[in-house]
Tab-separated table of C-alpha atoms in Angstrom:
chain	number	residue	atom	x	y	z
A	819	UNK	CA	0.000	0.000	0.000
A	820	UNK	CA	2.447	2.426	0.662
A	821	UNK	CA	4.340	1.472	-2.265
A	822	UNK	CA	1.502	1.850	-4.441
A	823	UNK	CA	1.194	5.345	-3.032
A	824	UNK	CA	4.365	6.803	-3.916
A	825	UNK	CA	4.299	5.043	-7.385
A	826	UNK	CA	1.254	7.139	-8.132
A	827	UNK	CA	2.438	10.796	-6.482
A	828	UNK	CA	5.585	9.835	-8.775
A	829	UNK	CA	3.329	9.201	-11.837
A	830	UNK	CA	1.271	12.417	-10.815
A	831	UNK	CA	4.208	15.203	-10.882
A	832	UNK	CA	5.218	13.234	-14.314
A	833	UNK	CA	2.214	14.758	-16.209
A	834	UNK	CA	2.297	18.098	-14.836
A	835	UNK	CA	5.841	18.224	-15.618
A	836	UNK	CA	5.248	17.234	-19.187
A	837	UNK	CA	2.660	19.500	-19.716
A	838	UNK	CA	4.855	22.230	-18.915
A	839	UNK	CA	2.739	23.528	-16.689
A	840	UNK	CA	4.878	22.984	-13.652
A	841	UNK	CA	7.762	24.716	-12.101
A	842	UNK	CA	10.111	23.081	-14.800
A	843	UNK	CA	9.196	25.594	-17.669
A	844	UNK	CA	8.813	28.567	-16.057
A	845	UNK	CA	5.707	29.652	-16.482
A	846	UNK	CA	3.163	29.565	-13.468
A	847	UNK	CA	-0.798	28.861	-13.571
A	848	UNK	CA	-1.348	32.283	-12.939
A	849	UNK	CA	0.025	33.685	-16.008
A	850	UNK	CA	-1.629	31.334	-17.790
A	851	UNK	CA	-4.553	32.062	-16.163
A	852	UNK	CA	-4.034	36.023	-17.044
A	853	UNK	CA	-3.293	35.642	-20.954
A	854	UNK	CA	-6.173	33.326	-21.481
A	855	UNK	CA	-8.216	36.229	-20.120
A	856	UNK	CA	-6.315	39.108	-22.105
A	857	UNK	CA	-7.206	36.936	-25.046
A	858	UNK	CA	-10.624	36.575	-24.553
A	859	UNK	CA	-11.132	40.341	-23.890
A	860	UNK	CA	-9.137	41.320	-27.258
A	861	UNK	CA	-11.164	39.313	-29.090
A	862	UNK	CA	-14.057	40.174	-28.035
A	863	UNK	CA	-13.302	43.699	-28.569
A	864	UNK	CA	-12.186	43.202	-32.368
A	865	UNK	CA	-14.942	41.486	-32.924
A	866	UNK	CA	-17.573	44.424	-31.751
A	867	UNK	CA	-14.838	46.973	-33.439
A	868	UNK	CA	-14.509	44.871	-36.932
A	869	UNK	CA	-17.049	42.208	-37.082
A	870	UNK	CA	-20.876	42.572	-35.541
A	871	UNK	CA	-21.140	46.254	-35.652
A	872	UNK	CA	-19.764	46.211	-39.808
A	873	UNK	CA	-22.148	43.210	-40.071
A	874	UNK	CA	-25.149	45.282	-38.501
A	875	UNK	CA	-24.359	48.576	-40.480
A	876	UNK	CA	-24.462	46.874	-43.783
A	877	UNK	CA	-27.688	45.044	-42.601
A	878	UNK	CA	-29.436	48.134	-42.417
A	879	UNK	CA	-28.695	49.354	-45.049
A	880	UNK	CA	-30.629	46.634	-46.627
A	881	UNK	CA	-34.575	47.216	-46.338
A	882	UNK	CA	-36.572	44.568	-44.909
A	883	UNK	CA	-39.822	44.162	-45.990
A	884	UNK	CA	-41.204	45.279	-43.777
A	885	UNK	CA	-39.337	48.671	-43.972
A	886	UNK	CA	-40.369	47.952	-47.431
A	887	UNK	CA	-44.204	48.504	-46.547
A	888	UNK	CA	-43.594	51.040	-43.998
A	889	UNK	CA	-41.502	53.253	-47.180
A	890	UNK	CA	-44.475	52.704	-49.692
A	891	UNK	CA	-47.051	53.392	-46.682
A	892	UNK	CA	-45.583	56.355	-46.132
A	893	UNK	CA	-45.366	57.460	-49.578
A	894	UNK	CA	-48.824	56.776	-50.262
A	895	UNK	CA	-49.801	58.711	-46.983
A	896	UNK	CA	-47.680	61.637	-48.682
A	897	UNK	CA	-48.947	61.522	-51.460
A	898	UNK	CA	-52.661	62.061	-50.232
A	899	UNK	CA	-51.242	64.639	-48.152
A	900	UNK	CA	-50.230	66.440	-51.522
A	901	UNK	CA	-53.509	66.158	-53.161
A	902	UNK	CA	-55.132	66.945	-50.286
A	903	UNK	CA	-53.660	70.404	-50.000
A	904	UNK	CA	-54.130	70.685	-53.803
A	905	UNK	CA	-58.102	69.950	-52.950
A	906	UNK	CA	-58.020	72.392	-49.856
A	907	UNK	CA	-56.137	74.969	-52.591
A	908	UNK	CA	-59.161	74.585	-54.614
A	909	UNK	CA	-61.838	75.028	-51.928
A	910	UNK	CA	-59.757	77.931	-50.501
A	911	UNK	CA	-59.906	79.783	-53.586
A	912	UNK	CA	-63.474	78.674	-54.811
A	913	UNK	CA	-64.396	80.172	-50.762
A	914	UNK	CA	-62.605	83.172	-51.489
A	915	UNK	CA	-64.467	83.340	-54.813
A	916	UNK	CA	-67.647	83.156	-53.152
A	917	UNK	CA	-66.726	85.169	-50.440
A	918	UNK	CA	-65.975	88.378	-52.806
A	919	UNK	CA	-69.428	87.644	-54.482
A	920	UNK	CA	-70.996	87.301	-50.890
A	921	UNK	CA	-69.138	90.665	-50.077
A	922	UNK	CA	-70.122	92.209	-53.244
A	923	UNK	CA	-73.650	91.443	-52.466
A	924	UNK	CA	-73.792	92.669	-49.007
A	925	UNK	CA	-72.324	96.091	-50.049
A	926	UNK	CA	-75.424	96.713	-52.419
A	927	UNK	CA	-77.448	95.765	-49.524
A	928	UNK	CA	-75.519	97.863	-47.251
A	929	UNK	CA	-76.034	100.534	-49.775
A	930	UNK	CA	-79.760	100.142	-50.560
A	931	UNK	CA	-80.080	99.502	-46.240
A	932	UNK	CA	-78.253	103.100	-45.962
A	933	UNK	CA	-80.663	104.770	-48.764
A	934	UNK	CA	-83.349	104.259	-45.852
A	935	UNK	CA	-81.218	105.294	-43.244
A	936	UNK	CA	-83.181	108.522	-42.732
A	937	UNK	CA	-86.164	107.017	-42.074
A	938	UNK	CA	-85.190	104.845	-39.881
A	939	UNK	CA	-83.915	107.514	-37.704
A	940	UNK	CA	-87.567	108.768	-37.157
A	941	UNK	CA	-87.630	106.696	-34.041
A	942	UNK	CA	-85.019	108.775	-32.254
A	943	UNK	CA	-87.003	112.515	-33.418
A	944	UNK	CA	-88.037	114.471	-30.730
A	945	UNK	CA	-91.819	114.552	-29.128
A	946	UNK	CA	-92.948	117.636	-31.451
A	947	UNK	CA	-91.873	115.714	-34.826
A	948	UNK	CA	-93.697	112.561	-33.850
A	949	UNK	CA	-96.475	113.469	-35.866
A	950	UNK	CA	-94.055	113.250	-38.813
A	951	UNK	CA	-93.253	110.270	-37.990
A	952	UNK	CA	-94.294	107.408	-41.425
A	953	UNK	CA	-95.548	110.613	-42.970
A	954	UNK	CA	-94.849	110.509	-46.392
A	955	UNK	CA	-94.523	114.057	-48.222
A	956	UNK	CA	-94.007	114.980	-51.672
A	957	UNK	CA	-91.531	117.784	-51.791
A	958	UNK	CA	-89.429	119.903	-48.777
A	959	UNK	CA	-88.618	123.514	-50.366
A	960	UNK	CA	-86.260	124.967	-47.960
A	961	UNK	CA	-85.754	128.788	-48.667
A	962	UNK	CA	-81.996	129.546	-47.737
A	963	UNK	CA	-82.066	133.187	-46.093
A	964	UNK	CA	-79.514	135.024	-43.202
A	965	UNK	CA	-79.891	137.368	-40.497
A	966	UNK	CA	-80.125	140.474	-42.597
A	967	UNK	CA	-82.779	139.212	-45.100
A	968	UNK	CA	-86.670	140.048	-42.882
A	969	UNK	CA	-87.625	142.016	-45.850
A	970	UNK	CA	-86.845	139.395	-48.632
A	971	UNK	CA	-88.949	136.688	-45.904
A	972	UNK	CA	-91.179	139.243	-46.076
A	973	UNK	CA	-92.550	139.649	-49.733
A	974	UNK	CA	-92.086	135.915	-50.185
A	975	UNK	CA	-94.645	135.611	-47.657
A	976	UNK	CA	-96.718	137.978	-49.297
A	977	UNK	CA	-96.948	136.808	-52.088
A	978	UNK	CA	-95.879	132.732	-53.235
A	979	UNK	CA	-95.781	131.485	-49.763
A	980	UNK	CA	-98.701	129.829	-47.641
A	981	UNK	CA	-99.101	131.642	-44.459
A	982	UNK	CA	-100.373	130.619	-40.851
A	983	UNK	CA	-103.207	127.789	-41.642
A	984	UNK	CA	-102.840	127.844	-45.341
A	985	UNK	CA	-99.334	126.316	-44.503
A	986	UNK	CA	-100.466	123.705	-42.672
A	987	UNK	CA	-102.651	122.876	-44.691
A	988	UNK	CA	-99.959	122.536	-47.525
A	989	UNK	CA	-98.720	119.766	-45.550
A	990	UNK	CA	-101.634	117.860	-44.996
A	991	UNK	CA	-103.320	118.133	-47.979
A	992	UNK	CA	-100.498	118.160	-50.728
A	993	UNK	CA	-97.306	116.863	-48.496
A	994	UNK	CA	-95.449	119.806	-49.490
A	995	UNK	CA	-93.140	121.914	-46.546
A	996	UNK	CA	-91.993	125.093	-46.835
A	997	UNK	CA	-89.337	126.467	-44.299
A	998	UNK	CA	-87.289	129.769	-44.216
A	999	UNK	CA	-83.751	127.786	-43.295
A	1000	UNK	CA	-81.005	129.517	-41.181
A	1001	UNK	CA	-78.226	128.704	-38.443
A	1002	UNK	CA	-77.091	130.703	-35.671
A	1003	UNK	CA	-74.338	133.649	-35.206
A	1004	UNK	CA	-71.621	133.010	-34.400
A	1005	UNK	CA	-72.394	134.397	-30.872
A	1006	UNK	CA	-75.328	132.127	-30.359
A	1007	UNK	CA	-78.364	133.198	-28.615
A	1008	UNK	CA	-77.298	136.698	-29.020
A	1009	UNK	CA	-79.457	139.384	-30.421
A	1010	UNK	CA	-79.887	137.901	-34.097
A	1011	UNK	CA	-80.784	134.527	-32.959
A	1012	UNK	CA	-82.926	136.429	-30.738
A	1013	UNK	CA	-84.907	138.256	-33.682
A	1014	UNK	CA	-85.372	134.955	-35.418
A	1015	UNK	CA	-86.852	133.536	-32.246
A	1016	UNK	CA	-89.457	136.222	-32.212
A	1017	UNK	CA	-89.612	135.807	-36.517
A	1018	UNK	CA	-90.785	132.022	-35.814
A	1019	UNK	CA	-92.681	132.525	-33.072
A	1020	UNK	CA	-95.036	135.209	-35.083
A	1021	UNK	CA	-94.506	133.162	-38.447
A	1022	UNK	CA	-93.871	129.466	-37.587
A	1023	UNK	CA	-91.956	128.964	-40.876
A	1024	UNK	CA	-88.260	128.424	-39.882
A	1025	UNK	CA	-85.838	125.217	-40.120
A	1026	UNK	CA	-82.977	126.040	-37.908
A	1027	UNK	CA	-79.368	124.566	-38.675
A	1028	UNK	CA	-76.558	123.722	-36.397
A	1029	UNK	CA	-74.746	126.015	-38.164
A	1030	UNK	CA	-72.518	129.444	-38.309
A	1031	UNK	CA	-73.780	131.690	-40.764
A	1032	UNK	CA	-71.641	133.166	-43.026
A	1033	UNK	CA	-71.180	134.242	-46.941
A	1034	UNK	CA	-68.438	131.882	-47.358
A	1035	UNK	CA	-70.016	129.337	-45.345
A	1036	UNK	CA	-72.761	128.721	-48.003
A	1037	UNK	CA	-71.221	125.282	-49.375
A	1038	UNK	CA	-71.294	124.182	-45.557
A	1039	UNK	CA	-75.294	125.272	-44.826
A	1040	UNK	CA	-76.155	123.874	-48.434
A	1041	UNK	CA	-74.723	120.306	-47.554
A	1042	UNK	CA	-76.365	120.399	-43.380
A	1043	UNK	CA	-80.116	121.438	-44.731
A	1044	UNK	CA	-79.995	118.167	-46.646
A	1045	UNK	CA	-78.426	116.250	-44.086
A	1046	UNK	CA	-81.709	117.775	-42.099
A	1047	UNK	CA	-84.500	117.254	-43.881
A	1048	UNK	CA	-83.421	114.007	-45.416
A	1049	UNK	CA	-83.446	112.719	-41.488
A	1050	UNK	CA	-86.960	115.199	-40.585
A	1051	UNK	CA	-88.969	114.259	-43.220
A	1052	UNK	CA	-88.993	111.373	-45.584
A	1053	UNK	CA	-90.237	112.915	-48.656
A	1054	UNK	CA	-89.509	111.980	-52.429
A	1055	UNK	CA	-87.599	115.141	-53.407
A	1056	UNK	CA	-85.864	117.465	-51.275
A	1057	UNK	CA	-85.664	121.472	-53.056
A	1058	UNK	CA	-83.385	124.613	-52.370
A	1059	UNK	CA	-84.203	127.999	-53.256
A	1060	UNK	CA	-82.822	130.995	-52.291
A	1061	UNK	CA	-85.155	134.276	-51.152
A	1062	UNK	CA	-84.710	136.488	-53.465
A	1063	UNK	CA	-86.711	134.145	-56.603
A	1064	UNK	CA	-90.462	133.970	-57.215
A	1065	UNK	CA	-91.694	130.238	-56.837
A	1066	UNK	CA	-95.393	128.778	-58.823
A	1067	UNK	CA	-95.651	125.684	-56.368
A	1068	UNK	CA	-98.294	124.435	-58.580
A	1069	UNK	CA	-95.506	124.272	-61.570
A	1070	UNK	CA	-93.106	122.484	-59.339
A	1071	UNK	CA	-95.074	119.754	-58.011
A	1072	UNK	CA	-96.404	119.546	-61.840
A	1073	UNK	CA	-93.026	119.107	-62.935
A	1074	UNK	CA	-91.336	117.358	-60.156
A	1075	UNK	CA	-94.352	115.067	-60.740
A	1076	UNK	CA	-92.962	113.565	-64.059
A	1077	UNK	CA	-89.722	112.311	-62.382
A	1078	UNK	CA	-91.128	111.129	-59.561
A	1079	UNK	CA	-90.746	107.473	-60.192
A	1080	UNK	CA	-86.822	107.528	-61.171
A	1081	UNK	CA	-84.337	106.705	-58.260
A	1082	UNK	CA	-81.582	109.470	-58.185
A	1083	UNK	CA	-82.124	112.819	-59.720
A	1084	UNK	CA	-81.017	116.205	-60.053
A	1085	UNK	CA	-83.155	118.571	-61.668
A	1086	UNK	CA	-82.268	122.300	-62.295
A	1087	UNK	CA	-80.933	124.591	-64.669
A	1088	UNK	CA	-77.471	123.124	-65.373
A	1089	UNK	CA	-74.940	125.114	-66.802
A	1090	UNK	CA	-71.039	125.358	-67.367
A	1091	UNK	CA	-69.673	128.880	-66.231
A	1092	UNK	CA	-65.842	129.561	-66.358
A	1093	UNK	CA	-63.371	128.763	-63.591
A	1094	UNK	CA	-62.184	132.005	-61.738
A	1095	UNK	CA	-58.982	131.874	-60.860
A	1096	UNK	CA	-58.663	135.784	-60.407
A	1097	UNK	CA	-58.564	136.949	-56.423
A	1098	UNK	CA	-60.712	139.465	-55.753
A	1099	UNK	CA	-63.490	138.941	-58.179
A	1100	UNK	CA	-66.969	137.794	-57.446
A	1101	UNK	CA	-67.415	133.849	-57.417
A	1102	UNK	CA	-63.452	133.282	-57.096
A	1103	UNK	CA	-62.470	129.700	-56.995
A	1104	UNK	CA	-59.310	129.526	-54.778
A	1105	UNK	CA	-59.070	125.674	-56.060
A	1106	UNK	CA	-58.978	126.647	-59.676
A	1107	UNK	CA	-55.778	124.583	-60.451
A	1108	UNK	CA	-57.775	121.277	-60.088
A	1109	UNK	CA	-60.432	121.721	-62.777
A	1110	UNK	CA	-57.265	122.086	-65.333
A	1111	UNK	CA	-55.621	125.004	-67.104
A	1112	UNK	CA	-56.209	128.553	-67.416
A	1113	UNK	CA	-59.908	129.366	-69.188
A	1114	UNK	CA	-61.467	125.909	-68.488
A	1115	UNK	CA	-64.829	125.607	-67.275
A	1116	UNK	CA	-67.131	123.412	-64.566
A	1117	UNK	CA	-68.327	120.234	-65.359
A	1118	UNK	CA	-72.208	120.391	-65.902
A	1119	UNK	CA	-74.316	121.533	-62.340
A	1120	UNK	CA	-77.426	123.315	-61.241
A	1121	UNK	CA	-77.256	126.998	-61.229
A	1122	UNK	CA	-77.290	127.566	-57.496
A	1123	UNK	CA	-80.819	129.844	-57.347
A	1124	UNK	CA	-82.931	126.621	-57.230
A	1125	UNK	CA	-82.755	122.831	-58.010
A	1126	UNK	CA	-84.233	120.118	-56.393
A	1127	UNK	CA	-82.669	116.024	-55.167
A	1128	UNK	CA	-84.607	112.983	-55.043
A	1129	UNK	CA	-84.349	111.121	-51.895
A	1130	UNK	CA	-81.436	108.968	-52.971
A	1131	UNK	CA	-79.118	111.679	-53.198
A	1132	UNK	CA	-80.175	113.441	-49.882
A	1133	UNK	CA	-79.488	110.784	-48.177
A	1134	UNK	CA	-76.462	110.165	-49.698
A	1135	UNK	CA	-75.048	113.842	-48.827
A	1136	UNK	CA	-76.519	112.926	-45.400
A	1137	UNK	CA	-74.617	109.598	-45.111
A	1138	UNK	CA	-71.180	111.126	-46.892
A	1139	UNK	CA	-71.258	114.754	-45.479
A	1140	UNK	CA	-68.011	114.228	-43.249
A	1141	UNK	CA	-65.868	113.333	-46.384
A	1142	UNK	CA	-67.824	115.292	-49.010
A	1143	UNK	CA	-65.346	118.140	-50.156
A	1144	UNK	CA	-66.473	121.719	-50.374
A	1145	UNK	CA	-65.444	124.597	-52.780
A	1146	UNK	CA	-65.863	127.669	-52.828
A	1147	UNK	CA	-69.327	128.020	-54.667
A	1148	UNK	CA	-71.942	126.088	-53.459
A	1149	UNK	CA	-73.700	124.998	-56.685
A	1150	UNK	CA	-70.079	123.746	-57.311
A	1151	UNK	CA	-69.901	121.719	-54.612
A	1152	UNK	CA	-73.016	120.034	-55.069
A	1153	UNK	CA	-72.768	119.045	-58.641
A	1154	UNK	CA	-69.430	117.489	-57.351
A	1155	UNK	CA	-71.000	115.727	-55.524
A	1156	UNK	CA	-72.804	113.351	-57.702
A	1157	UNK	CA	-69.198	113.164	-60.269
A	1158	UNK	CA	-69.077	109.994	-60.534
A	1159	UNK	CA	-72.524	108.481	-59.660
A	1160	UNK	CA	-75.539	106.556	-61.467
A	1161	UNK	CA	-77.301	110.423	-61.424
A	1162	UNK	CA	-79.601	111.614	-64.027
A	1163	UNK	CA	-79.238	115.398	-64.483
A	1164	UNK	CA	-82.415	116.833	-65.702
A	1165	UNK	CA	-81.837	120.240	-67.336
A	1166	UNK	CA	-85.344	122.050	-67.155
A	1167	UNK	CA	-85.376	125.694	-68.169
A	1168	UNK	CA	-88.897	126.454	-66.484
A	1169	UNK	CA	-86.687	126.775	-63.496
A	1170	UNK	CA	-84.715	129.765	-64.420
A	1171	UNK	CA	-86.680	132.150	-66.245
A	1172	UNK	CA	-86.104	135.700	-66.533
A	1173	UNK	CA	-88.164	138.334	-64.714
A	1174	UNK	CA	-90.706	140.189	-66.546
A	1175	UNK	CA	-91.205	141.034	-69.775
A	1176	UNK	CA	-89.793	136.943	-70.356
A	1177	UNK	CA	-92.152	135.054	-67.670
A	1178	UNK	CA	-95.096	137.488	-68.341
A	1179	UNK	CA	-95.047	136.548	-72.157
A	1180	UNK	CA	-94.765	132.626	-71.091
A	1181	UNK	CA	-97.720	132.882	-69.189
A	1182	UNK	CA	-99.916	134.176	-71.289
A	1183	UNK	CA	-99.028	131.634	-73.646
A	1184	UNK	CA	-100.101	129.084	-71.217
A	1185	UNK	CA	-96.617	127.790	-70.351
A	1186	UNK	CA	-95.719	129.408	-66.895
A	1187	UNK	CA	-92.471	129.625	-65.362
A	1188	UNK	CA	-91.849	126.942	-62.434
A	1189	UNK	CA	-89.085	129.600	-61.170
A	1190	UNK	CA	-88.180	133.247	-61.832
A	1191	UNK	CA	-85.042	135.430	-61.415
A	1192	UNK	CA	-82.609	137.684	-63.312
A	1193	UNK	CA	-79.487	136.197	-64.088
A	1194	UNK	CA	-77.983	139.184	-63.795
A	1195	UNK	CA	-78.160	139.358	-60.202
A	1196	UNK	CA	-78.493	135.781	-59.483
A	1197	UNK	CA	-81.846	136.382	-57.889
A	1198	UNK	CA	-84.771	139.246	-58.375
A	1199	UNK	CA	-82.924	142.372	-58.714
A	1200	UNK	CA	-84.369	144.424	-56.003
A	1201	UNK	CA	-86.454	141.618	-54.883
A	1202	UNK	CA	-87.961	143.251	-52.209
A	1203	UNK	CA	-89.240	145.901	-54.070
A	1204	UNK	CA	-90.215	143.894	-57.529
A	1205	UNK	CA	-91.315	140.778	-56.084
A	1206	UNK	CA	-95.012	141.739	-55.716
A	1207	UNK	CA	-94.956	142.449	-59.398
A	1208	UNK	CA	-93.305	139.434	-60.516
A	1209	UNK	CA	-95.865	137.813	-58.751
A	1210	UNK	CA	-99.102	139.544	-60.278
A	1211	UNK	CA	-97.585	138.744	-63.739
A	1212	UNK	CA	-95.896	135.910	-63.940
A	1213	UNK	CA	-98.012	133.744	-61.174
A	1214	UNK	CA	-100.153	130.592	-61.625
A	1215	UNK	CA	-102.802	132.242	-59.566
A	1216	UNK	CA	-103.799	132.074	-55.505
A	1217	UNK	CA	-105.998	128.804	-56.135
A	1218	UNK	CA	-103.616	126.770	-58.435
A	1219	UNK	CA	-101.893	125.013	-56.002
A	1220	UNK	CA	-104.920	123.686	-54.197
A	1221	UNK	CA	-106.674	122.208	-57.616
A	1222	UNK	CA	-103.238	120.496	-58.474
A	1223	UNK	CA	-103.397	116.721	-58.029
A	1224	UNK	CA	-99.960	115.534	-56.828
């Protein structure tokens, strides 16, 4: 047994010894231990440096097919987004097509809506005007006079002009107004406002303005008093005449009668006078340089004595008066007014004939004047004084306006 034993310890050290992994060759366990490790951590390195990570990039780079689907997926998804913003194009512009026309539409509303602006502002009249209120009157003649004028008020009221009952009457009966039309000084409720006061109270025949009377103001008045009466009274035409020209009311109505069914109209005596560029001389137009050169004249307007508006264009001065540009001359202005617009000008010359002998042959021929005035003085010369006689020979007669059928 204990030979056996040391035969096999003998046998033992043998094999280590030839497998050179004992003490003989000089390398211990240990190190052998430590470069089996260092080899297995190289190699695992080069192989994530050189070998998977190679192998992995040039695998994606490959498509599956599944990437396949996903790639043609999205394509198609693309591709519907691309015709759908060429369809939502489309129906952007066909809205913004129809919006215009929608727009375009609603303006001409707007516009016809605005026409009847005046009487829809009947609701906010005072107390004393209610009875106005859905009245519908033929004509409003407003008679533009000033502070200094009782005389000229006077001999209309003797002789053309309704007085006391007779003018209320008028306005039952026919639906015609008549109203002397002034402002206020420029001191207001001094001593001229003051005379009116006492005028009106006595006469009951005044329209007053929110205005400052003044010569060169007249442009200014001209484009309030229709503001006013378009928003007073809602009548089909809407008349301005100044106080020194002789009136047949009978003759107006007659011929205001004949238009009455057309939409926008200005009727007068139109004319073309030259543009004054001189300073100093009468009807001076200090904005001569924009109706062209030297010598030119004015577009086509009523002669500023008398001319009447249809309700349209009342109401449009009404609506427009804050932007409406005024010249010097007030007939100028207004015909300005209407450059530009869908207005028929009606030229009638029964509103501007001359004083005696010219009326007084007309009427006996049966074709009375509408209006009279010298054209030399742009009104009656010496109106107070010659009024009367204008009157007794060139007038349609105390009764004619009350057998006229308007």
């Amino acid at each position: 047994m204990g030979l056996m034993y040391g035969t096999k310890q003998t046998h033992t050290h043998k094999i280590w010894s030839g497998s050179g992994f004992g003490s003989g060759s000089g390398v211990s366990a240990r190190w052998v231990t430590f470069f089996c490790f260092a080899s297995f951590c190289l190699g695992v390195i080069f192989i994530n440096r050189f070998g998977i990570t190679r192998v992995r990039l040039e695998t994606n780079d490959i498509p599956s097919p599944l990437e396949k689907q996903k790639e043609l997926l999205q394509t198609d998804i693309n591709c519907e987004k691309k015709d759908d913003a060429s369809v939502e194009a489309r129906d952007i512009f066909s809205q913004v097509s129809r919006t215009h026309d929608v727009i375009m539409n609603l303006d001409k509303t707007i516009s016809s809506l605005e026409t009847k602006l005046a009487s829809a502002r009947s609701a906010k009249k005072p107390i004393s005007e209610a009875s106005n209120a859905g009245r519908k009157f033929f004509f409003v003649m407003g008679i533009m006079t000033a502070f200094s004028s009782q005389k000229r008020r006077d001999s209309i009221r003797q002789t053309w002009m309704p007085q006391g009952k007779d003018l209320l009457r008028l306005e039952k009966e026919k639906g015609i107004i008549i109203r002397f039309v002034i402002g206020h000084s420029a001191t207001q409720n001094g001593l001229l406002d003051h005379a009116i006061d006492v005028e009106d109270e006595q006469h009951k025949d005044f329209l007053r303005l929110n205005h400052v009377e003044g010569y060169h103001e007249l442009s200014s008045k001209t484009q309030i008093y229709f503001s006013t009466v378009a928003a007073k009274w809602d009548a089909d035409f809407y008349i301005k005449v100044d106080d020194d020209v002789h009136v047949n009311l009978g003759m107006i109505g007659s011929t205001l009668l004949r238009h009455r069914a057309k939409p926008r109209v200005y009727l007068g005596c139109m004319k073309s006078g030259p543009v004054l560029a001189q300073k100093g001389v009468k009807y001076h137009e200090p904005e001569y340089w924009k109706f062209g050169e030297d010598g030119n004249k004015y577009f086509r307007h009523a002669t500023g004595q008398i001319y009447a508006l249809s309700k349209d264009l009342a109401t449009y001065i009404s609506i427009n008066r804050h932007i409406l540009h005024k010249y010097a001359n007030e007939d100028v202005s207004l015909g300005s007014w209407f450059i530009g617009l869908d207005v028929e000008h009606i030229d009638d010359r029964s509103l501007c004939c001359q004083t005696p002998p010219d009326c007084e042959w007309k009427t006996q021929a049966g074709n009375l004047c509408a209006a009279s005035f010298d054209w030399s003085c742009s009104g009656i010369c010496k109106s107070v004084e010659r009024m009367k006689e204008v009157h007794k020979l060139c007038g349609e007669g105390e009764d004619a306006i009350w057998h006229t059928s308007f």
